CSV table of C-alpha atoms and ligand atoms in Angstrom, one decimal:
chain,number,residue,atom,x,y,z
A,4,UNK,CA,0.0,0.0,0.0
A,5,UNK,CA,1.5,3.3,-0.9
A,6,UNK,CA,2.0,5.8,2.3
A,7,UNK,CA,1.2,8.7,-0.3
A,8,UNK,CA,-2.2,8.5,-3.3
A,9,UNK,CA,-2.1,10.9,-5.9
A,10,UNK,CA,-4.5,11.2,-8.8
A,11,UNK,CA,-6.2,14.2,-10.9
A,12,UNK,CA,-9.3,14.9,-10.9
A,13,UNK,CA,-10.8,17.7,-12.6
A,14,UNK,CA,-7.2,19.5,-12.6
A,15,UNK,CA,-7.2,19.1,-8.9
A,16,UNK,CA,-4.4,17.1,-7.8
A,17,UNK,CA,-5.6,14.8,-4.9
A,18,UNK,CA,-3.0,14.1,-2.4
A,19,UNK,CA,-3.9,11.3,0.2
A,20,UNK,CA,-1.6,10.9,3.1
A,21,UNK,CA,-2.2,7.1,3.5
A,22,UNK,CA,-1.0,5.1,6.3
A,23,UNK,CA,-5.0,5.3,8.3
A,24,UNK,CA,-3.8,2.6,11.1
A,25,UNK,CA,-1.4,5.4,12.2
A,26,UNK,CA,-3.4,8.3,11.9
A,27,UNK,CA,-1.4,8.5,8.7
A,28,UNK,CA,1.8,9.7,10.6
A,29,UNK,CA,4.7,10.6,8.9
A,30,UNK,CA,7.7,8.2,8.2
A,31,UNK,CA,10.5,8.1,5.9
A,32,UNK,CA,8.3,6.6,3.1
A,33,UNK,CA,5.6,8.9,3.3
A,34,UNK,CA,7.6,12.4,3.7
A,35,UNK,CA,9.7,11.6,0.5
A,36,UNK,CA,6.7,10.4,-1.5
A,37,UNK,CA,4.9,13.7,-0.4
A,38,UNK,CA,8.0,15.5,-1.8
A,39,UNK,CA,7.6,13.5,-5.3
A,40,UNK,CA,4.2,14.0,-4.9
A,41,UNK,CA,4.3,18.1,-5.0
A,42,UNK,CA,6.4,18.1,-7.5
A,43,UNK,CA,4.4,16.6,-9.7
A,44,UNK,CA,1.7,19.1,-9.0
A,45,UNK,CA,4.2,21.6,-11.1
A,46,UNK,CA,2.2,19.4,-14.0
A,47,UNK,CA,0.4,21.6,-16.1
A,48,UNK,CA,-2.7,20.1,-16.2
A,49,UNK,CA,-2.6,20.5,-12.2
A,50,UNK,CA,-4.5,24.0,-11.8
A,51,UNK,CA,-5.2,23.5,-7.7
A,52,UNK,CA,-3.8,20.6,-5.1
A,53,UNK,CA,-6.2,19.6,-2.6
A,54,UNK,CA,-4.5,17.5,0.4
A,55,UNK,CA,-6.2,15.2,3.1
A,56,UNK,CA,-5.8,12.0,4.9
A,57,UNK,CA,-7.4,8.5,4.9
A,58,UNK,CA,-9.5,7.3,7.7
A,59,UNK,CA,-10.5,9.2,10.5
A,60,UNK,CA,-7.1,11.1,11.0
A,61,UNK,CA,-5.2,13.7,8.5
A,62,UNK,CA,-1.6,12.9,10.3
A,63,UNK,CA,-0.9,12.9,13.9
A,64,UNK,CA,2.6,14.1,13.2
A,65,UNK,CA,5.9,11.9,13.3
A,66,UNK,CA,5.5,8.1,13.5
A,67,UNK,CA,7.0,8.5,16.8
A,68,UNK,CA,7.7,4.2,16.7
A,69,UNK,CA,10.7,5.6,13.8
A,70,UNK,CA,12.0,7.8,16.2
A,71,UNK,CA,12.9,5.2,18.5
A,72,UNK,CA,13.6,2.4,16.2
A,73,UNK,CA,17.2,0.9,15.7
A,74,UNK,CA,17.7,2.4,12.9
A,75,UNK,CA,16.2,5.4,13.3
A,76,UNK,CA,17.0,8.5,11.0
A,77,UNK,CA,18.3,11.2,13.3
A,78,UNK,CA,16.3,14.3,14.1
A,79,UNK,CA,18.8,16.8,11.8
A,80,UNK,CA,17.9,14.6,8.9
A,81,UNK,CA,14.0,14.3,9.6
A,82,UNK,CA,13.8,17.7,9.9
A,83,UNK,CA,16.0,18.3,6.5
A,84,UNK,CA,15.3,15.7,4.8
A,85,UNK,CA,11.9,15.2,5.2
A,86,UNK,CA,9.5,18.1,6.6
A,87,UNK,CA,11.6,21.1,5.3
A,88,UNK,CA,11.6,19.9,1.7
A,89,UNK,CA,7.7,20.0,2.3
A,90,UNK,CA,7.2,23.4,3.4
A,91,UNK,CA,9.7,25.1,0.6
A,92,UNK,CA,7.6,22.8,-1.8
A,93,UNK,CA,4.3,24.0,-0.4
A,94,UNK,CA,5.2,27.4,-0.7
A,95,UNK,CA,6.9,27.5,-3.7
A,96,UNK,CA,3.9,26.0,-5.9
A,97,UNK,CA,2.2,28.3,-8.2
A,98,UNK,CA,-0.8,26.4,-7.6
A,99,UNK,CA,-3.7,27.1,-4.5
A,100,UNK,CA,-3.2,24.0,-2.3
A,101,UNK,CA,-6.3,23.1,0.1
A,102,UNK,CA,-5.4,21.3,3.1
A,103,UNK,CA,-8.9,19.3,3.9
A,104,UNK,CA,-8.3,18.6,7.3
A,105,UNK,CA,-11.1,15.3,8.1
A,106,UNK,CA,-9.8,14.0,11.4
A,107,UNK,CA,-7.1,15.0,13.9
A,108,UNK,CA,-3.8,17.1,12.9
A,109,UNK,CA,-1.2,16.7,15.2
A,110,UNK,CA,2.1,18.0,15.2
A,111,UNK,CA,4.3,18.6,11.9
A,112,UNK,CA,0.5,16.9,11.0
A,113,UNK,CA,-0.9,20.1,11.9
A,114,UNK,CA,1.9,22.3,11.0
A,115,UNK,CA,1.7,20.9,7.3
A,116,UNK,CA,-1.5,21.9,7.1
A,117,UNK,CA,-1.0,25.3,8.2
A,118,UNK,CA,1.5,25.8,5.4
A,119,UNK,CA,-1.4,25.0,3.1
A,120,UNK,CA,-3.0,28.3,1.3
A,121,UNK,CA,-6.1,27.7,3.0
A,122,UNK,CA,-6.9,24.9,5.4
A,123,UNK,CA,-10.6,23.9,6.1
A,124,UNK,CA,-12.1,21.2,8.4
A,125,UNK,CA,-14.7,19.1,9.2
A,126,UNK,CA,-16.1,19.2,12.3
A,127,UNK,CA,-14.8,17.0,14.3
A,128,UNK,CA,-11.0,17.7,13.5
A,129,UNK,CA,-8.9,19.2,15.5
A,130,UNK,CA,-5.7,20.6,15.7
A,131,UNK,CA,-3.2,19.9,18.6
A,132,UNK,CA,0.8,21.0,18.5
A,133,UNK,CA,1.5,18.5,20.3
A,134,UNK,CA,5.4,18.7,20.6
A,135,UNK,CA,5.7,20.1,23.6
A,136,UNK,CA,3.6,17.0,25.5
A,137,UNK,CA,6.6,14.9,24.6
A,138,UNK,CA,9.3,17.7,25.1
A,139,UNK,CA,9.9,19.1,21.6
A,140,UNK,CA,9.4,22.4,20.1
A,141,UNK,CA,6.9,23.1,16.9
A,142,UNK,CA,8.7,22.5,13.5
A,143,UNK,CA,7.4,22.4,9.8
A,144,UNK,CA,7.5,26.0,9.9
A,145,UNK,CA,4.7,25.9,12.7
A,146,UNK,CA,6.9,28.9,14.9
A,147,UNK,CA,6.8,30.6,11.4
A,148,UNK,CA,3.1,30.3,10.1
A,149,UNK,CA,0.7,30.1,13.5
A,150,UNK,CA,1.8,33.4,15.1
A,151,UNK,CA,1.4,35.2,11.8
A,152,UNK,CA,-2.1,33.9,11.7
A,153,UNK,CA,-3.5,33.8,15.6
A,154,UNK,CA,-1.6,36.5,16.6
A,155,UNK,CA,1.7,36.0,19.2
A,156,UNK,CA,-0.6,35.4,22.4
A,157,UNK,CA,-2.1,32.7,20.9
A,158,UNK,CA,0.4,31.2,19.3
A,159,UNK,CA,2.0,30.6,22.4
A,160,UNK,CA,-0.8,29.3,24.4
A,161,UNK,CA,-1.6,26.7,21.7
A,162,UNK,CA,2.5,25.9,21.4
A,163,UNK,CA,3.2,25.4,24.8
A,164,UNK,CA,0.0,24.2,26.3
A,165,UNK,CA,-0.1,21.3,23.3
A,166,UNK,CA,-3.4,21.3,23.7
A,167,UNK,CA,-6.1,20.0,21.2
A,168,UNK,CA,-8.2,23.2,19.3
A,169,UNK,CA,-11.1,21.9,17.7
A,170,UNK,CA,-11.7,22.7,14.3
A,171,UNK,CA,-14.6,25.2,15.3
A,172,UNK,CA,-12.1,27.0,17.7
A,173,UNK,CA,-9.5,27.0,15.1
A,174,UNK,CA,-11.7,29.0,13.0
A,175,UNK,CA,-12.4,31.5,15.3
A,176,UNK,CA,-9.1,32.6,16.3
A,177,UNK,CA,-8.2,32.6,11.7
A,178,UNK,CA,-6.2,29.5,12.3
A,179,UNK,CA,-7.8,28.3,9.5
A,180,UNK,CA,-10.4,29.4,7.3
A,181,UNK,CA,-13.7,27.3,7.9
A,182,UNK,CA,-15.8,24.5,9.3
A,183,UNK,CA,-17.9,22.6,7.6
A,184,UNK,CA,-19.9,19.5,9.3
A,185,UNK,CA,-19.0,16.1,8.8
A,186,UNK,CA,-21.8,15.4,6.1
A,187,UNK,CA,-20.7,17.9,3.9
A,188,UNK,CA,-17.0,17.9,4.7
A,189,UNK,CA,-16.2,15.9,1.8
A,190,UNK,CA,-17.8,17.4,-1.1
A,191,UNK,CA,-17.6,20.8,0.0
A,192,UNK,CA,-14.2,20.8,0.6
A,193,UNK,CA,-13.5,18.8,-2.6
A,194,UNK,CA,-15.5,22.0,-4.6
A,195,UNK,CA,-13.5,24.3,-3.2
A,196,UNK,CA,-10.9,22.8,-4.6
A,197,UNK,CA,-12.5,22.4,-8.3
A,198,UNK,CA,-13.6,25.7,-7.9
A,199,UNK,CA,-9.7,27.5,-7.8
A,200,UNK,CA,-9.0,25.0,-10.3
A,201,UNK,CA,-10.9,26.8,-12.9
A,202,UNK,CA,-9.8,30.2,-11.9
A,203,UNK,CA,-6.8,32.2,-13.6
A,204,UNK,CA,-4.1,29.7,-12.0
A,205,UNK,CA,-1.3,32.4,-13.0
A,206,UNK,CA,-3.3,35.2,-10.8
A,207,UNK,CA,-3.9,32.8,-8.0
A,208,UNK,CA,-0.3,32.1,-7.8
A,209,UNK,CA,0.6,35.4,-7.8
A,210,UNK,CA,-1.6,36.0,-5.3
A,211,UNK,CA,-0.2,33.6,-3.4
A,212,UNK,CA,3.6,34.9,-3.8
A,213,UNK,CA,2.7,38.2,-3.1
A,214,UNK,CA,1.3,37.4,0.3
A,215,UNK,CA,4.0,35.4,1.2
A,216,UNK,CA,6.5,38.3,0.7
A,217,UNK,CA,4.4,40.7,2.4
A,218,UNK,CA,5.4,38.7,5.2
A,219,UNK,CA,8.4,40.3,5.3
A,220,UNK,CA,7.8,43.6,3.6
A,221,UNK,CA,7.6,47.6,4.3
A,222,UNK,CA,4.6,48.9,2.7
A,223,UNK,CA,6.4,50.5,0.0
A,224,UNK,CA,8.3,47.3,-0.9
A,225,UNK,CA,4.7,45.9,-1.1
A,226,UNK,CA,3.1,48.4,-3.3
A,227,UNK,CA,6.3,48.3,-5.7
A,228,UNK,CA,5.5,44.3,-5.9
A,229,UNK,CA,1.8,44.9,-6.3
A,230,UNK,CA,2.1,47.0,-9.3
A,231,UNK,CA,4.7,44.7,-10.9
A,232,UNK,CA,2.4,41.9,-10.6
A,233,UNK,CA,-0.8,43.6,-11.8
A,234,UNK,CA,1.6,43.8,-15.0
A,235,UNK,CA,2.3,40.8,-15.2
A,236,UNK,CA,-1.1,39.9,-14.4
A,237,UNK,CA,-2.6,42.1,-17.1
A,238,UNK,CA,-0.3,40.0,-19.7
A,239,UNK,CA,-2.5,36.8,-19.0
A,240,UNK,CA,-4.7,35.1,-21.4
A,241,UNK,CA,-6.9,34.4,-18.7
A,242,UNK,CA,-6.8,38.4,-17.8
A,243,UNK,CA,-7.9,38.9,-21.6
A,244,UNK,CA,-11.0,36.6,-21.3
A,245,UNK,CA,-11.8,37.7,-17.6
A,246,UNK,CA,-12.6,41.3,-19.0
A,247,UNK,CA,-14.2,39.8,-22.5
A,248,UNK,CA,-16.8,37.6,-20.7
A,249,UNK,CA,-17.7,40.7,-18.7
A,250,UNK,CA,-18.3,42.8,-21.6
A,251,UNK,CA,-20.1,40.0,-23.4
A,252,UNK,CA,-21.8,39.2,-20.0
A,253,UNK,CA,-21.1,35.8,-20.1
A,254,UNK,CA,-19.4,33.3,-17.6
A,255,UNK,CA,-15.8,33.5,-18.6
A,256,UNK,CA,-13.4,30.2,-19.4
A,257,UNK,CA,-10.2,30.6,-17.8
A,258,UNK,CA,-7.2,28.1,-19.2
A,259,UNK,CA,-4.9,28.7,-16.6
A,260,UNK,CA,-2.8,30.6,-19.1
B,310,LHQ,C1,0.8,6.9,16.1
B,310,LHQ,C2,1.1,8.3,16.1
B,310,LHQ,C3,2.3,8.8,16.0
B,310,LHQ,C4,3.1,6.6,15.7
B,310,LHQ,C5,-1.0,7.9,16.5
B,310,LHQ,N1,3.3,7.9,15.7
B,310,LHQ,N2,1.8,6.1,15.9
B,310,LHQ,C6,10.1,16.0,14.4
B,310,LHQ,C7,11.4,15.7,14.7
B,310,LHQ,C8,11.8,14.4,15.2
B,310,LHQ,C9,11.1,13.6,15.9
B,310,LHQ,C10,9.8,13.8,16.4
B,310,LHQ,O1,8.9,14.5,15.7
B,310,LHQ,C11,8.9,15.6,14.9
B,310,LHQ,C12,7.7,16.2,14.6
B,310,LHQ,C13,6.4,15.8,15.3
B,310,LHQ,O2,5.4,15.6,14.6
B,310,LHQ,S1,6.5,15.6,17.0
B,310,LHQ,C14,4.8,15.2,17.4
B,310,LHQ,C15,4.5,13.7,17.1
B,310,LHQ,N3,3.1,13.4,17.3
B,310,LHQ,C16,2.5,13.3,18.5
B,310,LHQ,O3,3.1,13.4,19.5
B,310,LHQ,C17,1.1,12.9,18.4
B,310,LHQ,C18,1.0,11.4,19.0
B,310,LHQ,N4,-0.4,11.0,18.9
B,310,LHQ,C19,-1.4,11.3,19.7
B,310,LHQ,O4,-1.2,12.1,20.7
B,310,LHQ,C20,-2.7,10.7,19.5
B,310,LHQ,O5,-2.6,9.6,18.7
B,310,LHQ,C21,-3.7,11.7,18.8
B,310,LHQ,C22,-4.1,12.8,19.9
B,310,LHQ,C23,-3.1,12.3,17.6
B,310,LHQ,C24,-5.0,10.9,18.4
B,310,LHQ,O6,-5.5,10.2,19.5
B,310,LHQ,P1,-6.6,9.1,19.3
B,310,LHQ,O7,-7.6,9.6,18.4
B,310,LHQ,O8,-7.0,8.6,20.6
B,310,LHQ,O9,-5.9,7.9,18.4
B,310,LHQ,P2,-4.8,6.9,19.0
B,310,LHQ,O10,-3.9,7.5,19.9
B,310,LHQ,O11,-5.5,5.7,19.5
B,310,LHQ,O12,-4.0,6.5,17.7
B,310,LHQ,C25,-4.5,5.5,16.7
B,310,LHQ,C26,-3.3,4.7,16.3
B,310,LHQ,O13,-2.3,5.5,15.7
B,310,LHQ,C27,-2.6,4.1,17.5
B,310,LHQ,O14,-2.0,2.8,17.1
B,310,LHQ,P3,-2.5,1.4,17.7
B,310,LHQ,O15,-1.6,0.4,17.0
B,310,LHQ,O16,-2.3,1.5,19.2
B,310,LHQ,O17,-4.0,1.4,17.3
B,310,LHQ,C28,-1.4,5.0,17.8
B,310,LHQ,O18,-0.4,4.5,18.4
B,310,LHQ,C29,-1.1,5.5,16.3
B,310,LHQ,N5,-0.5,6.7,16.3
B,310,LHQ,N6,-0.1,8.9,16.4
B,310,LHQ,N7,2.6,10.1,15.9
């Protein structure tokens, strides 16, 4: 059984972290075949990634039974070998990812989703960083992402307490953008997906750069990037059809290009 399924639907790349009878943690296997995984979302006919987990969990973090195994890989190389190659990937794809967080997310488990563009949840997920339980500090650019959404205070509650937020407390503090119950989790979250795959990819991932950066930029370094990218932008095909469907007052067809 593959620890990582990948097919394309729809030009939504499904990405199913698959190891259920361990809350699909994260060993060896599975981190590098996440990592092959994204990259083949750079495929062209891959216009959104959508990422979630079999079973009842979406990853409870490091398969903690590899950690203490013989021959186990040491921490140095788990965290650069195999969770930091994830989050440059995740960031670095000019596609929208969706994590669609069904079950529990716990540690890098939950950290890997908050590196997703936007994360929703069912219900009954939740969302624990549970590294400091066990005496470790946050990685997979957890210390990076959750303070930059909750706010510091927060952060540090939920970091240092390890306690479990449940998906409908997540949302409220913008941990992650929404809820929706268990029935509907599925298909909802799946449209979502379909639904940024059939907008102007190039403008969604420019989107998507340009809030990373502004991360880490003054205002004016902002407004210099936001007028270099309306440029670029404007130089679409998709940008060309957006504005012809409006004067024709149709729906438009975006190709992604
Ligand atoms: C697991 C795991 C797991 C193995 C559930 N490993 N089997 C970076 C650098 C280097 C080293 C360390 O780690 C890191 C990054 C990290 O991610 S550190 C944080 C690691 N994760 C955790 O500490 C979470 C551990 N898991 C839990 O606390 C619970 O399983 C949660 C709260 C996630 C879910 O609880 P339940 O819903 O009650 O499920 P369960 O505990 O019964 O788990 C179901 C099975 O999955 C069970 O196996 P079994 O054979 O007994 O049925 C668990 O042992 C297994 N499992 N998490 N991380």
């Amino acid at each position: 059984m593959s620890a990582i399924l990948f097919e394309v639907r729809n030009h939504v790349a499904v990405i199913t972290l698959n190891r259920p009878e361990k809350l699909n943690s994260f060993n060896r296997e599975m981190a590098l075949s996440l990592q092959k995984a994204l990259d083949d979302c750079n495929s062209k006919e891959v216009r959104a990634v959508y990422i979630t987990g079999a079973g009842k969990g979406f990853c409870a973090g490091q398969d903690l039974a590899e950690v203490v195994a013989d021959d186990a890989p040491g921490f140095d190389q788990i965290l650069s070998e195999h969770y930091n190659p994830i989050v440059i990937r995740l960031r670095n794809l000019a596609r929208p990812v969706v994590a669609a967080v069904n079950g529990v997310a716990a540690g890098a488990g939950a950290n890997l989703a908050l590196c997703c563009d936007i994360v929703v949840a069912s219900e009954s997920a939740s969302f624990i960083q549970a590294f400091s339980k066990i005496g470790l500090v946050p990685d997979t650019a957890g210390t990076y992402f959750l303070p930059r959404l909750v706010g510091m205070q927060k952060a540090a509650a939920v970091m240092m307490l390890g306690d479990k937020v449940p998906a409908a407390e997540a949302e409220r503090m913008g941990m992650i953008y929404k809820v929706y119950n268990d029935q509907e989790f599925a298909s909802a979250s799946f449209k979502l997906a379909e639904t940024l795959a059939q907008m102007p990819t190039k403008a969604l991932a420019f989107i998507k750069h340009m809030l990373t950066e502004s991360a880490e930029h003054t205002l004016e370094q902002q407004l210099e990037m936001e007028d270099e990218y309306q440029q670029k932008a404007a130089g679409t095909k998709d940008y060309s059809e957006g504005v012809l469907a409006f004067m024709e007052k149709r729906a438009p067809k975006f190709t992604g290009e």
